[in-house]
Amino acid sequence: MPSLQEFVDEQRALEEEASQALPWSFSECTYGKGYIRQPVFLCLSCQSPHGICAACSIACHGDHEQVELFPKRAFRCDCPTSSLSHKCTLHPTQMLPNDKNRYSQNFHNKFCRCGRQYIPSEERETMIQCVTCEDWYHESCLNLRERPPARSANEPSPSGTDDDAASDVSDLPQALLSEDEYDSLICADCVRKSELLQRWAGTTGVKVVAREKDQEWRVMPPGGPANEDVDDETVDVGGSELTSVEAHPAKSEESVKANEEGAGGSGTKRPLDAAEEERPTKKPRSLCHAPSQSPISKRVFNPDDKTPALESAGDVFLLEGWRSRWCQCPDCLPAFEGEAYLLHEEDTFEPPEDPEAQMSIEELGMRMLERLPRDRVIDGIHAYNQLRDRLVTFLRPFNQENKEVRQEDIEGFFNDLRSGR
Ligand SMILES: [Zn+2]
Ligand SMILES: [Zn+2]
Ligand SMILES: [Zn+2]
Ligand SMILES: [Zn+2]
Ligand SMILES: [Zn+2]
Ligand SMILES: [Zn+2]
């Protein structure tokens, strides 16, 4: 049973929680900005598929059940269009459906290659977004961990405050590749559509997760631009028949280091420069530094009689600084056409922060008063102060006696107030 002090503390905590949950000002729908990359929400209470902007998610669908889909590229808010029967409160003119929006399975509340729904109360895994298709993947579906059992009903659910999500994840064993060991993911479906990505897959900055038949999942190759410790003993990428013919990625990396960098190379060096020296090529070295397809990549994407298949979904994990490592010579550059985000980080619209989100109820009250005409402000402050004084007087004995404030007490106070007592 809460005392007054506890009640006040709890009120503060609730205000803080509310401002964190709804940190944006929600006065303007992004429809007018056109097709932009922005955080998108799916309203489960309205018909699918559609996506709505952050402002509409609060202003127009605030009392509906929603799932945040996070940033989606080239997306225009559907709330003001006729594809939603629910009327937009921020953009009252009804518009035609957005014919350029693309609706992936996420817009049907399905995620990952397993197609599961996202149920926050049951999900314990971190999900990772593919930079290309922007779908979300379970770490277990990326072969980074075993699928943990769903949170059961009698387990403590992640309600409450603080970083439950983080603390909840930490009760799982460490993933094969933790989130801070790589910068971005490109899912297997997207890699299989790109010759460029398959060419770079399996180089030091573009890891794959794979395994030999009946063996453990491993990150291949080990080491990398951000991690100078190349562990030679665990490198077993291509089988002996391959390593004798092809450049050995890890060894090549070592020799690049020795030749060009000396000790303590920065994170910007280009992986597999040395492999290129061994590559039979007519181009001069300075022109193109893209690797030939690595033995790992061959075994994952194009196995044949000579190159036995490695078991792998084919997802690639891009290490920090990856955008600057591609070759952009005239031969390689056309492969990036329409995929500008592979070269430059994209602009993503961020809903403007609500300056009032951090305020307490009292501060908000004062802010409202400031907006009223002068004479009404005086009246307002007067009324506010009167109310506050009476409430404080009413509540003081509760505090002094450390007595519980019940709902009836508060209701009684306001009833008395209304009836003019
Ligand atoms: Zn909107
Ligand atoms: Zn809705
Ligand atoms: Zn709206
Ligand atoms: Zn999955
Ligand atoms: Zn993808
Ligand atoms: Zn090139």
Coordinates of C-alpha atoms and ligand atoms in Angstrom, one line a residue:
M1 CA 0.0 0.0 0.0
P2 CA 1.7 3.2 -1.1
S3 CA 2.3 6.2 1.1
L4 CA 2.1 9.7 -0.4
Q5 CA 5.9 9.8 -1.0
E6 CA 5.7 6.5 -2.8
F7 CA 2.7 7.7 -4.8
V8 CA 4.6 10.8 -5.8
D9 CA 7.7 8.7 -6.8
E10 CA 5.5 6.4 -8.8
Q11 CA 3.9 9.3 -10.5
R12 CA 7.3 10.6 -11.5
A13 CA 8.3 7.1 -12.8
L14 CA 5.1 6.9 -14.9
E15 CA 5.7 10.3 -16.4
E16 CA 9.3 9.4 -17.3
E17 CA 8.2 6.1 -18.8
A18 CA 5.5 7.8 -20.8
S19 CA 8.0 10.4 -22.2
Q20 CA 10.4 7.6 -23.2
A21 CA 7.6 5.6 -24.9
L22 CA 6.3 8.6 -26.7
P23 CA 9.3 10.8 -27.2
W24 CA 8.1 12.5 -30.4
S25 CA 6.0 15.4 -31.1
F26 CA 3.0 14.1 -33.0
S27 CA 1.6 17.2 -34.7
E28 CA 2.7 16.5 -38.3
C29 CA 2.3 13.4 -40.5
T30 CA 5.2 12.7 -42.8
Y31 CA 3.0 12.2 -45.8
G32 CA 4.0 15.5 -47.3
K33 CA 7.7 14.5 -47.3
G34 CA 6.9 11.8 -49.8
Y35 CA 8.8 8.5 -50.1
I36 CA 11.5 8.7 -47.5
R37 CA 13.3 6.3 -45.1
Q38 CA 11.6 6.6 -41.8
P39 CA 10.5 4.6 -38.8
V40 CA 7.2 2.8 -39.8
F41 CA 4.5 1.3 -37.7
L42 CA 2.1 -1.5 -38.5
C43 CA -1.4 -1.1 -36.9
L44 CA -2.7 -4.5 -36.1
S45 CA -6.2 -3.1 -35.4
C46 CA -6.5 -1.6 -38.9
Q47 CA -6.4 -3.6 -42.2
S48 CA -3.1 -4.8 -43.6
P49 CA -0.9 -4.2 -45.4
H50 CA -0.1 -0.6 -44.6
G51 CA 2.5 1.4 -42.7
I52 CA 2.0 4.6 -40.7
C53 CA 4.5 7.3 -39.6
A54 CA 5.5 7.8 -36.0
A55 CA 3.3 10.8 -35.6
C56 CA 0.2 9.0 -36.9
S57 CA 1.0 6.0 -34.7
I58 CA 0.4 8.2 -31.7
A59 CA -2.1 10.8 -33.0
C60 CA -4.3 8.6 -35.1
H61 CA -3.8 5.0 -33.9
G62 CA -2.8 5.6 -30.3
D63 CA -5.4 3.3 -28.9
H64 CA -4.8 0.6 -31.5
E65 CA -2.5 -2.4 -31.2
Q66 CA 0.7 -1.8 -33.2
V67 CA 4.1 -3.2 -34.1
E68 CA 7.1 -1.0 -34.8
L69 CA 8.8 -2.1 -38.1
F70 CA 11.6 0.4 -37.6
P71 CA 13.2 2.2 -40.6
K72 CA 11.8 1.3 -44.1
R73 CA 13.3 2.8 -47.2
A74 CA 11.2 4.9 -49.7
F75 CA 8.1 4.7 -47.7
R76 CA 5.2 7.2 -47.6
C77 CA 2.7 7.2 -44.7
D78 CA -0.5 5.4 -45.6
C79 CA -2.6 6.9 -42.8
P80 CA -4.0 9.8 -44.9
T81 CA -4.8 7.5 -47.9
S82 CA -7.9 5.5 -48.7
S83 CA -6.0 2.2 -48.0
L84 CA -6.9 2.8 -44.4
S85 CA -10.5 3.3 -43.4
H86 CA -9.4 4.9 -40.2
K87 CA -9.4 8.7 -40.7
C88 CA -6.1 10.5 -40.4
T89 CA -6.3 13.3 -37.8
L90 CA -3.1 15.0 -38.9
H91 CA -3.7 15.1 -42.7
P92 CA -7.5 15.5 -43.1
T93 CA -7.6 15.4 -46.9
Q94 CA -7.9 11.8 -48.0
M95 CA -5.3 10.8 -50.6
L96 CA -5.0 8.0 -53.1
P97 CA -3.2 4.8 -52.1
N98 CA 0.6 5.0 -52.2
D99 CA 1.5 3.1 -55.3
K100 CA 5.2 3.2 -54.7
N101 CA 5.2 1.7 -51.3
R102 CA 6.5 -1.9 -51.2
Y103 CA 4.9 -4.2 -48.6
S104 CA 7.2 -7.0 -47.4
Q105 CA 6.0 -9.7 -45.2
N106 CA 6.7 -7.4 -42.2
F107 CA 3.6 -5.5 -43.2
H108 CA 1.7 -8.7 -42.5
N109 CA 3.3 -9.0 -39.1
K110 CA 5.7 -11.7 -40.3
F111 CA 9.4 -11.6 -39.8
C112 CA 12.6 -13.4 -40.6
R113 CA 13.0 -16.4 -42.9
C114 CA 11.0 -18.4 -40.4
G115 CA 8.0 -16.1 -41.0
R116 CA 7.2 -15.9 -37.3
Q117 CA 5.1 -13.1 -35.7
Y118 CA 6.9 -10.8 -33.3
I119 CA 5.3 -11.3 -29.9
P120 CA 7.2 -9.1 -27.4
S121 CA 6.0 -11.0 -24.4
E122 CA 7.4 -14.3 -25.7
E123 CA 10.5 -13.3 -27.8
R124 CA 13.8 -13.5 -26.0
E125 CA 16.2 -13.2 -28.9
T126 CA 17.7 -10.1 -30.4
M127 CA 16.6 -9.6 -34.0
I128 CA 18.9 -8.1 -36.6
Q129 CA 17.8 -6.0 -39.6
C130 CA 19.1 -6.7 -43.0
V131 CA 20.5 -3.5 -44.5
T132 CA 19.3 -4.4 -48.0
C133 CA 15.7 -5.8 -47.6
E134 CA 15.2 -4.3 -44.1
D135 CA 13.5 -7.5 -42.9
W136 CA 14.3 -8.7 -39.3
Y137 CA 16.2 -11.9 -38.5
H138 CA 16.4 -14.0 -35.3
E139 CA 20.0 -14.7 -34.2
S140 CA 19.1 -18.4 -34.1
C141 CA 17.8 -18.3 -37.7
L142 CA 21.2 -16.7 -38.6
N143 CA 22.9 -19.7 -36.9
L144 CA 24.4 -17.5 -34.3
R145 CA 22.8 -19.3 -31.4
E146 CA 20.4 -22.1 -30.6
R147 CA 16.8 -21.1 -30.6
P148 CA 15.9 -20.4 -26.9
P149 CA 12.5 -21.7 -25.7
A150 CA 9.8 -19.0 -25.8
R151 CA 9.2 -17.2 -22.5
S152 CA 6.6 -19.3 -20.7
A153 CA 3.5 -17.8 -19.1
N154 CA 4.7 -18.2 -15.5
E155 CA 8.0 -16.6 -16.2
P156 CA 8.4 -13.0 -15.3
S157 CA 7.5 -11.0 -18.4
P158 CA 9.5 -8.0 -19.5
S159 CA 7.1 -5.5 -17.9
G160 CA 8.3 -2.7 -15.7
T161 CA 11.0 -0.1 -16.3
D162 CA 14.7 0.0 -17.1
D163 CA 16.5 -2.1 -19.6
D164 CA 14.6 -5.3 -19.3
A165 CA 15.3 -6.1 -23.0
A166 CA 19.0 -5.9 -22.4
S167 CA 19.0 -7.8 -19.1
D168 CA 16.7 -10.4 -20.6
V169 CA 19.1 -11.0 -23.6
S170 CA 22.0 -11.4 -21.2
D171 CA 20.5 -14.5 -19.6
L172 CA 21.0 -16.2 -22.9
P173 CA 24.4 -17.7 -23.7
Q174 CA 26.7 -15.5 -25.8
A175 CA 25.9 -15.5 -29.6
L176 CA 28.5 -16.8 -32.0
L177 CA 29.0 -13.3 -33.2
S178 CA 27.8 -10.6 -30.7
E179 CA 26.1 -7.5 -31.9
D180 CA 29.1 -5.3 -31.2
E181 CA 31.5 -7.5 -33.2
Y182 CA 29.8 -6.5 -36.5
D183 CA 28.1 -3.5 -37.9
S184 CA 25.5 -4.7 -40.4
L185 CA 23.8 -7.8 -41.7
I186 CA 22.9 -8.7 -45.3
C187 CA 20.6 -11.7 -45.4
A188 CA 21.2 -14.7 -47.5
D189 CA 18.3 -13.9 -49.9
C190 CA 19.8 -10.5 -50.6
V191 CA 23.4 -11.9 -51.0
R192 CA 22.2 -14.5 -53.5
K193 CA 20.8 -11.7 -55.7
S194 CA 24.1 -9.9 -55.8
E195 CA 27.2 -11.1 -57.6
L196 CA 29.1 -8.3 -55.9
L197 CA 28.3 -9.5 -52.4
Q198 CA 29.0 -13.1 -53.2
R199 CA 32.4 -12.0 -54.5
W200 CA 33.2 -10.3 -51.2
A201 CA 31.6 -12.9 -48.9
G202 CA 34.0 -14.8 -46.9
T203 CA 36.7 -12.1 -46.8
T204 CA 37.9 -10.7 -43.5
G205 CA 35.4 -7.9 -43.3
V206 CA 32.5 -9.8 -44.8
K207 CA 32.0 -12.8 -42.5
V208 CA 29.8 -15.8 -43.1
V209 CA 28.5 -18.4 -40.6
A210 CA 29.1 -21.9 -41.9
R211 CA 30.0 -25.4 -40.8
E212 CA 31.6 -28.5 -42.2
K213 CA 29.3 -31.5 -42.2
D214 CA 28.6 -32.6 -38.7
Q215 CA 30.7 -29.9 -37.1
E216 CA 30.0 -26.8 -35.1
W217 CA 28.8 -23.5 -36.6
R218 CA 31.8 -21.1 -37.1
V219 CA 32.4 -17.5 -38.2
M220 CA 34.5 -17.6 -41.3
P221 CA 37.1 -16.4 -41.8
P222 CA 38.2 -15.6 -38.2
G223 CA 39.9 -12.3 -37.4
G224 CA 39.3 -9.2 -39.4
P225 CA 39.9 -5.5 -39.9
A226 CA 38.8 -4.6 -36.4
N227 CA 40.5 -7.6 -34.9
E228 CA 44.2 -8.0 -35.5
D229 CA 44.4 -11.4 -34.0
V230 CA 44.1 -13.8 -36.9
D231 CA 44.0 -17.2 -35.4
D232 CA 45.6 -19.4 -38.0
E233 CA 44.9 -22.7 -36.3
T234 CA 41.2 -22.4 -36.5
V235 CA 41.3 -21.4 -40.2
D236 CA 40.1 -24.4 -42.2
V237 CA 38.1 -22.8 -44.9
G238 CA 38.5 -24.5 -48.2
G239 CA 39.8 -28.0 -47.7
S240 CA 43.4 -28.8 -48.7
E241 CA 42.7 -29.1 -52.4
L242 CA 41.6 -25.4 -52.4
T243 CA 44.1 -23.8 -50.2
S244 CA 46.9 -25.1 -52.3
V245 CA 45.4 -23.3 -55.4
E246 CA 43.7 -20.3 -54.0
A247 CA 44.9 -17.4 -51.8
H248 CA 44.4 -18.3 -48.2
P249 CA 42.4 -15.3 -46.9
A250 CA 43.8 -15.3 -43.4
K251 CA 47.4 -15.7 -44.5
S252 CA 47.0 -13.1 -47.2
E253 CA 45.8 -10.7 -44.5
E254 CA 48.9 -11.4 -42.5
S255 CA 51.2 -10.7 -45.4
V256 CA 49.4 -7.4 -46.1
K257 CA 49.9 -6.4 -42.6
A258 CA 53.6 -7.3 -42.7
N259 CA 54.2 -5.6 -46.1
E260 CA 52.2 -2.4 -45.8
E261 CA 51.1 -1.6 -42.4
G262 CA 53.7 -2.6 -39.8
A263 CA 52.3 -3.0 -36.4
G264 CA 48.9 -1.6 -35.2
G265 CA 47.2 -1.1 -38.5
S266 CA 44.0 1.0 -38.5
G267 CA 40.6 -0.4 -39.1
T268 CA 40.5 0.9 -42.6
K269 CA 42.8 -1.5 -44.4
R270 CA 41.3 -3.4 -47.3
P271 CA 40.9 -7.1 -46.8
L272 CA 42.3 -9.4 -49.3
D273 CA 44.6 -7.0 -51.2
A274 CA 47.1 -9.7 -51.2
A275 CA 44.7 -12.3 -52.7
E276 CA 44.5 -10.0 -55.6
E277 CA 48.2 -10.3 -56.2
E278 CA 47.8 -14.0 -56.7
R279 CA 44.8 -13.6 -58.9
P280 CA 45.5 -14.1 -62.5
T281 CA 44.3 -10.8 -63.9
K282 CA 45.0 -8.5 -66.8
K283 CA 44.0 -5.3 -64.9
P284 CA 46.8 -3.3 -63.3
R285 CA 46.9 -3.6 -59.5
S286 CA 46.0 0.0 -58.9
L287 CA 42.7 -0.2 -60.8
C288 CA 40.8 -2.8 -59.0
H289 CA 41.2 -4.3 -55.5
A290 CA 38.1 -6.4 -55.4
P291 CA 38.9 -10.0 -54.5
S292 CA 38.1 -13.0 -56.6
Q293 CA 35.5 -15.1 -55.0
S294 CA 36.9 -16.5 -51.8
P295 CA 37.1 -20.3 -51.3
I296 CA 34.5 -19.9 -48.5
S297 CA 32.1 -18.1 -50.8
K298 CA 32.5 -20.7 -53.5
R299 CA 31.8 -23.5 -51.1
V300 CA 28.7 -21.6 -49.8
F301 CA 27.2 -20.2 -53.0
N302 CA 28.6 -22.2 -55.9
P303 CA 29.8 -25.6 -54.8
D304 CA 30.8 -28.1 -57.5
D305 CA 32.8 -31.3 -57.8
K306 CA 36.0 -29.6 -56.9
T307 CA 34.6 -27.4 -54.2
P308 CA 32.5 -29.3 -51.7
A309 CA 29.6 -27.4 -50.2
L310 CA 29.8 -25.8 -46.8
E311 CA 26.6 -25.8 -44.8
S312 CA 25.5 -22.1 -44.5
A313 CA 22.4 -20.0 -45.0
G314 CA 24.6 -17.5 -46.8
D315 CA 24.0 -14.4 -44.6
V316 CA 27.0 -12.0 -44.4
F317 CA 28.0 -10.0 -41.5
L318 CA 29.8 -6.7 -42.3
L319 CA 32.5 -5.5 -40.0
E320 CA 32.8 -1.8 -38.9
G321 CA 34.0 0.5 -41.7
W322 CA 32.6 -1.8 -44.4
R323 CA 31.2 0.9 -46.6
S324 CA 34.7 2.3 -47.3
R325 CA 36.2 -1.1 -48.2
W326 CA 34.4 -1.9 -51.4
C327 CA 36.4 -1.4 -54.6
Q328 CA 34.8 1.5 -56.6
C329 CA 36.9 1.2 -59.7
P330 CA 35.0 1.8 -63.0
D331 CA 34.4 -2.0 -63.3
C332 CA 33.0 -2.4 -59.8
L333 CA 31.0 0.8 -59.5
P334 CA 28.0 -0.3 -61.8
A335 CA 27.2 -3.1 -59.3
F336 CA 26.2 -0.4 -56.7
E337 CA 23.7 1.2 -59.0
G338 CA 20.4 1.5 -57.1
E339 CA 22.1 0.3 -53.9
A340 CA 23.6 3.6 -52.8
Y341 CA 23.2 2.7 -49.1
L342 CA 26.0 0.2 -49.6
L343 CA 28.4 3.1 -50.3
H344 CA 26.9 5.9 -48.1
E345 CA 24.9 5.7 -45.0
E346 CA 21.3 6.8 -45.9
D347 CA 19.4 9.7 -44.5
T348 CA 16.7 8.4 -42.2
F349 CA 13.9 10.7 -41.1
E350 CA 13.8 11.0 -37.3
P351 CA 10.6 12.2 -35.8
P352 CA 11.3 15.5 -34.1
E353 CA 11.7 15.0 -30.4
D354 CA 8.8 16.4 -28.4
P355 CA 10.3 19.1 -26.2
E356 CA 7.4 18.6 -23.8
A357 CA 8.0 14.9 -23.4
Q358 CA 10.6 15.5 -20.6
M359 CA 8.3 17.7 -18.6
S360 CA 6.3 16.8 -15.5
I361 CA 2.6 17.4 -15.3
E362 CA 3.2 20.6 -13.3
E363 CA 5.6 21.9 -16.0
L364 CA 3.1 21.1 -18.7
G365 CA 0.4 22.9 -16.7
M366 CA 2.6 26.0 -16.5
R367 CA 3.4 25.7 -20.3
M368 CA -0.3 25.6 -21.1
L369 CA -0.8 28.7 -18.9
E370 CA 1.9 30.6 -20.8
R371 CA -0.1 30.1 -24.0
L372 CA -3.3 31.6 -22.6
P373 CA -4.1 35.4 -22.9
R374 CA -2.8 37.5 -20.1
D375 CA -6.0 37.9 -18.1
R376 CA -6.8 34.2 -18.3
V377 CA -3.2 33.4 -17.3
I378 CA -3.7 35.3 -14.1
D379 CA -7.0 33.5 -13.5
G380 CA -5.4 30.2 -14.4
I381 CA -2.4 30.6 -12.1
H382 CA -4.8 31.7 -9.4
A383 CA -7.0 28.7 -9.9
Y384 CA -4.0 26.4 -10.2
N385 CA -2.4 27.7 -7.0
Q386 CA -5.7 27.4 -5.1
L387 CA -6.1 23.9 -6.3
R388 CA -2.6 23.0 -5.4
D389 CA -2.8 24.5 -1.9
R390 CA -6.0 22.7 -1.2
L391 CA -4.7 19.4 -2.4
V392 CA -1.5 19.8 -0.4
T393 CA -3.5 20.7 2.7
F394 CA -5.7 17.7 2.1
L395 CA -2.8 15.3 1.6
R396 CA -0.5 16.6 4.3
P397 CA -1.9 14.4 7.1
F398 CA -1.5 11.4 4.9
N399 CA 2.2 12.2 4.5
Q400 CA 2.7 13.0 8.2
E401 CA 1.2 9.8 9.3
N402 CA 2.7 7.8 6.4
K403 CA -0.8 6.8 5.6
E404 CA -1.9 5.2 2.4
V405 CA -3.7 7.5 -0.1
R406 CA -6.7 5.5 -1.5
Q407 CA -8.5 6.2 -4.7
E408 CA -11.6 7.0 -2.7
D409 CA -9.7 9.8 -0.9
I410 CA -8.7 11.5 -4.1
E411 CA -12.1 11.0 -5.6
G412 CA -13.7 12.4 -2.4
F413 CA -11.4 15.4 -2.6
F414 CA -12.4 16.3 -6.2
N415 CA -16.1 15.6 -5.5
D416 CA -16.0 18.0 -2.6
L417 CA -14.2 20.5 -4.8
R418 CA -16.8 20.2 -7.5
S419 CA -19.7 20.5 -5.2
G420 CA -18.1 23.7 -3.9
R421 CA -17.4 22.5 -0.4
Ligands
ZN1 ZN 1.4 9.8 -41.0
ZN2 ZN -5.1 1.6 -36.5
ZN3 ZN -2.7 9.8 -39.4
ZN4 ZN 13.5 -16.5 -37.6
ZN5 ZN 17.8 -9.1 -46.9
ZN6 ZN 37.2 -2.9 -58.7

